[in-house]
Short mmCIF file of C-alpha atoms in Angstrom, two decimals:
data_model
loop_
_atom_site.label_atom_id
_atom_site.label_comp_id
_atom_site.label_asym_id
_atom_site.label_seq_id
_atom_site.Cartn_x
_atom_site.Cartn_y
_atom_site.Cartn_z
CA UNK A 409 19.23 -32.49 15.22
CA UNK A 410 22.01 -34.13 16.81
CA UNK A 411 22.20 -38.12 16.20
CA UNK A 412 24.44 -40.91 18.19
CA UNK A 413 25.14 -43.58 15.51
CA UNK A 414 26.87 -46.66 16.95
CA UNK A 415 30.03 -47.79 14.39
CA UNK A 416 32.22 -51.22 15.46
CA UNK A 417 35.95 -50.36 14.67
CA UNK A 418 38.34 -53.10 15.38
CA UNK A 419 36.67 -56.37 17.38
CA UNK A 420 33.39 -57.37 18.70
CA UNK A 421 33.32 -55.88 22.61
CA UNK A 422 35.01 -52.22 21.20
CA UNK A 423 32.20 -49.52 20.08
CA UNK A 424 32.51 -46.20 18.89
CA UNK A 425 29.86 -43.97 19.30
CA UNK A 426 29.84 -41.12 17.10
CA UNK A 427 27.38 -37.52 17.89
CA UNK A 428 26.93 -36.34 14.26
CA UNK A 429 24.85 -33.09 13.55
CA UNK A 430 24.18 -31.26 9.81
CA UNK A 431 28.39 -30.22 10.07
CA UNK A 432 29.02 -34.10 10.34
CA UNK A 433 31.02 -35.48 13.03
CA UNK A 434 31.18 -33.21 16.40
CA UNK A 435 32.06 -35.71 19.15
CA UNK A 436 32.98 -39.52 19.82
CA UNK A 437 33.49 -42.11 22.50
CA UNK A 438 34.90 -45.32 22.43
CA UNK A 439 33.36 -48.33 24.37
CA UNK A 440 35.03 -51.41 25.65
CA UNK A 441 33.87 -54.52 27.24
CA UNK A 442 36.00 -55.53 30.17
CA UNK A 443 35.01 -58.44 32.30
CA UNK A 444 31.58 -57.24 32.20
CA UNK A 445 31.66 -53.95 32.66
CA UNK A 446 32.16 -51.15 30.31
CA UNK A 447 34.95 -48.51 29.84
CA UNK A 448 34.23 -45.77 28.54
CA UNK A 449 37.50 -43.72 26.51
CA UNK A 450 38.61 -41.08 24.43
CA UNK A 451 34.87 -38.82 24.32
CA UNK A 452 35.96 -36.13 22.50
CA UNK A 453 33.36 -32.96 21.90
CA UNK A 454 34.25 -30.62 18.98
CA UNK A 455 35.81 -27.27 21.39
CA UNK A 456 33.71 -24.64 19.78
CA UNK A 457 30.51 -27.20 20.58
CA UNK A 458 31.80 -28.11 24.42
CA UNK A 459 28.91 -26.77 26.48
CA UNK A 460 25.53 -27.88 24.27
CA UNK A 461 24.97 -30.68 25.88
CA UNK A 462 26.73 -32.87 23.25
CA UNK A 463 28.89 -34.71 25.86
CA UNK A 464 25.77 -35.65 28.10
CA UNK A 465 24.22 -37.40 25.23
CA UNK A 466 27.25 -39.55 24.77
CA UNK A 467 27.16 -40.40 28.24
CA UNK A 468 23.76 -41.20 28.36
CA UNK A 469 23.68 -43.25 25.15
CA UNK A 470 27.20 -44.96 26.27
CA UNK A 471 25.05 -45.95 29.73
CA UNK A 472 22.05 -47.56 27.15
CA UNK A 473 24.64 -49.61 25.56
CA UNK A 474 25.73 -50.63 28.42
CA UNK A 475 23.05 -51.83 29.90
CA UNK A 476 22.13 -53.19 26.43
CA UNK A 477 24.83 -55.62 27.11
CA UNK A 478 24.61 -56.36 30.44
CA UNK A 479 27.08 -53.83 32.18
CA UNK A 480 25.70 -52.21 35.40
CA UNK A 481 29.28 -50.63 35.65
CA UNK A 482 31.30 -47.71 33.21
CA UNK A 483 34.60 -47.23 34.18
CA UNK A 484 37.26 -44.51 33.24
CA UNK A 485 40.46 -43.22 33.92
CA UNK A 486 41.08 -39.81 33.45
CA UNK A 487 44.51 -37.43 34.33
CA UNK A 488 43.99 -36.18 38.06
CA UNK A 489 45.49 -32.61 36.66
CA UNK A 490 42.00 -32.71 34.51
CA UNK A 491 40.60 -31.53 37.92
CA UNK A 492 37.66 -29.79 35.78
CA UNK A 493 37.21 -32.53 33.50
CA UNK A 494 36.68 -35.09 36.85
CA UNK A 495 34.47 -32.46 37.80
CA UNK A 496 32.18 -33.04 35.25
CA UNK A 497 31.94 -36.61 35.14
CA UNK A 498 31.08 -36.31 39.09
CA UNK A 499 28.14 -34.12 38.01
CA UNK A 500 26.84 -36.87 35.77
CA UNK A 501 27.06 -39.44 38.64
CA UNK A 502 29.99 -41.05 38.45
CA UNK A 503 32.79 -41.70 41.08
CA UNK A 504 36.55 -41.15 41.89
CA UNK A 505 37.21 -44.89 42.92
CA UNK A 506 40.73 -43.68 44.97
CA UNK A 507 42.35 -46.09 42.82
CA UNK A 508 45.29 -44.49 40.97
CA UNK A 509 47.24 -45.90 37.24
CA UNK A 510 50.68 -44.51 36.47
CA UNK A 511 50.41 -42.76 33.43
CA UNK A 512 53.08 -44.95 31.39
CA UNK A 513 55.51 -42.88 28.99
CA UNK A 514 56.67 -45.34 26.89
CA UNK A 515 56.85 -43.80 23.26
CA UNK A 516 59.67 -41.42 23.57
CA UNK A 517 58.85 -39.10 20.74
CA UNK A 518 56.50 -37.13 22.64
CA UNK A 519 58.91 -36.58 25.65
CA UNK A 520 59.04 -36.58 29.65
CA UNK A 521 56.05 -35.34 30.52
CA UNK A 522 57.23 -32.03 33.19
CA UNK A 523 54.80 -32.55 35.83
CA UNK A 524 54.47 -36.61 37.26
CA UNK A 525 50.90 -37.60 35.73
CA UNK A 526 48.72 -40.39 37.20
CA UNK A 527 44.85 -41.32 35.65
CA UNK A 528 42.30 -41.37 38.38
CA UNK A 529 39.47 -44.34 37.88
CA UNK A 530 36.14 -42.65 38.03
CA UNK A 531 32.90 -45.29 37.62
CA UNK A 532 29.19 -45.45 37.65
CA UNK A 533 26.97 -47.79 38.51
CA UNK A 534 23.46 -48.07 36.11
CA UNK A 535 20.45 -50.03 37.32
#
């Protein structure tokens, strides 16, 4: 069965939660603690495994931790072009805020992007 196994990676408030199976490793999310809420970045589901339900489980076990530490707020930001991706995240309760972050293309090895990108900030609140 699939198993969420909590690893700390590079300081105390940072989490990475990791969805391992019998294969090993076959999704991940990174948790942050940010003035006492939580963002939630980078979850990451193995492509030929999207659809099994592997992605929900982060969520929910990203929400428990969470709580765990006091959160009643996970944040995001995610590219507004991801239109499906927002999609989903509204389905598991969370919010598009309206607020907006340029998307900052600093690192000029990976070029102009061609279309003007912007992350939308989704959140949810947990009781």
């Amino acid at each position: 069965g699939l198993q969420i196994i909590p690893e700390n990676i590079y300081d105390p408030s940072s989490l990475l939660l990791k969805a391992v199976d019998a294969s090993g490793i076959v999704g991940c999310v990174e948790l942050r603690e940010q003035g006492g809420r939580l963002y939630l970045g980078m979850l990451t589901v193995k492509p030929d495994l999207q659809g099994r339900g592997i992605g929900k489980e982060l969520l929910r076990a990203s929400e428990d931790v969470a709580l765990s530490r006091d959160c009643h707020t996970i944040f995001m930001t995610v590219l507004t072009v991801r239109t499906e991706l927002i999609d989903w995240y509204k389905r598991h309760g969370y919010r598009d805020t309206g607020a907006r972050k340029p998307f900052a293309f600093t690192d000029p090895r990976y070029g102009k992007p061609r279309i003007p990108l912007e992350f939308a900030v989704l959140e949810k609140k947990l009781n």
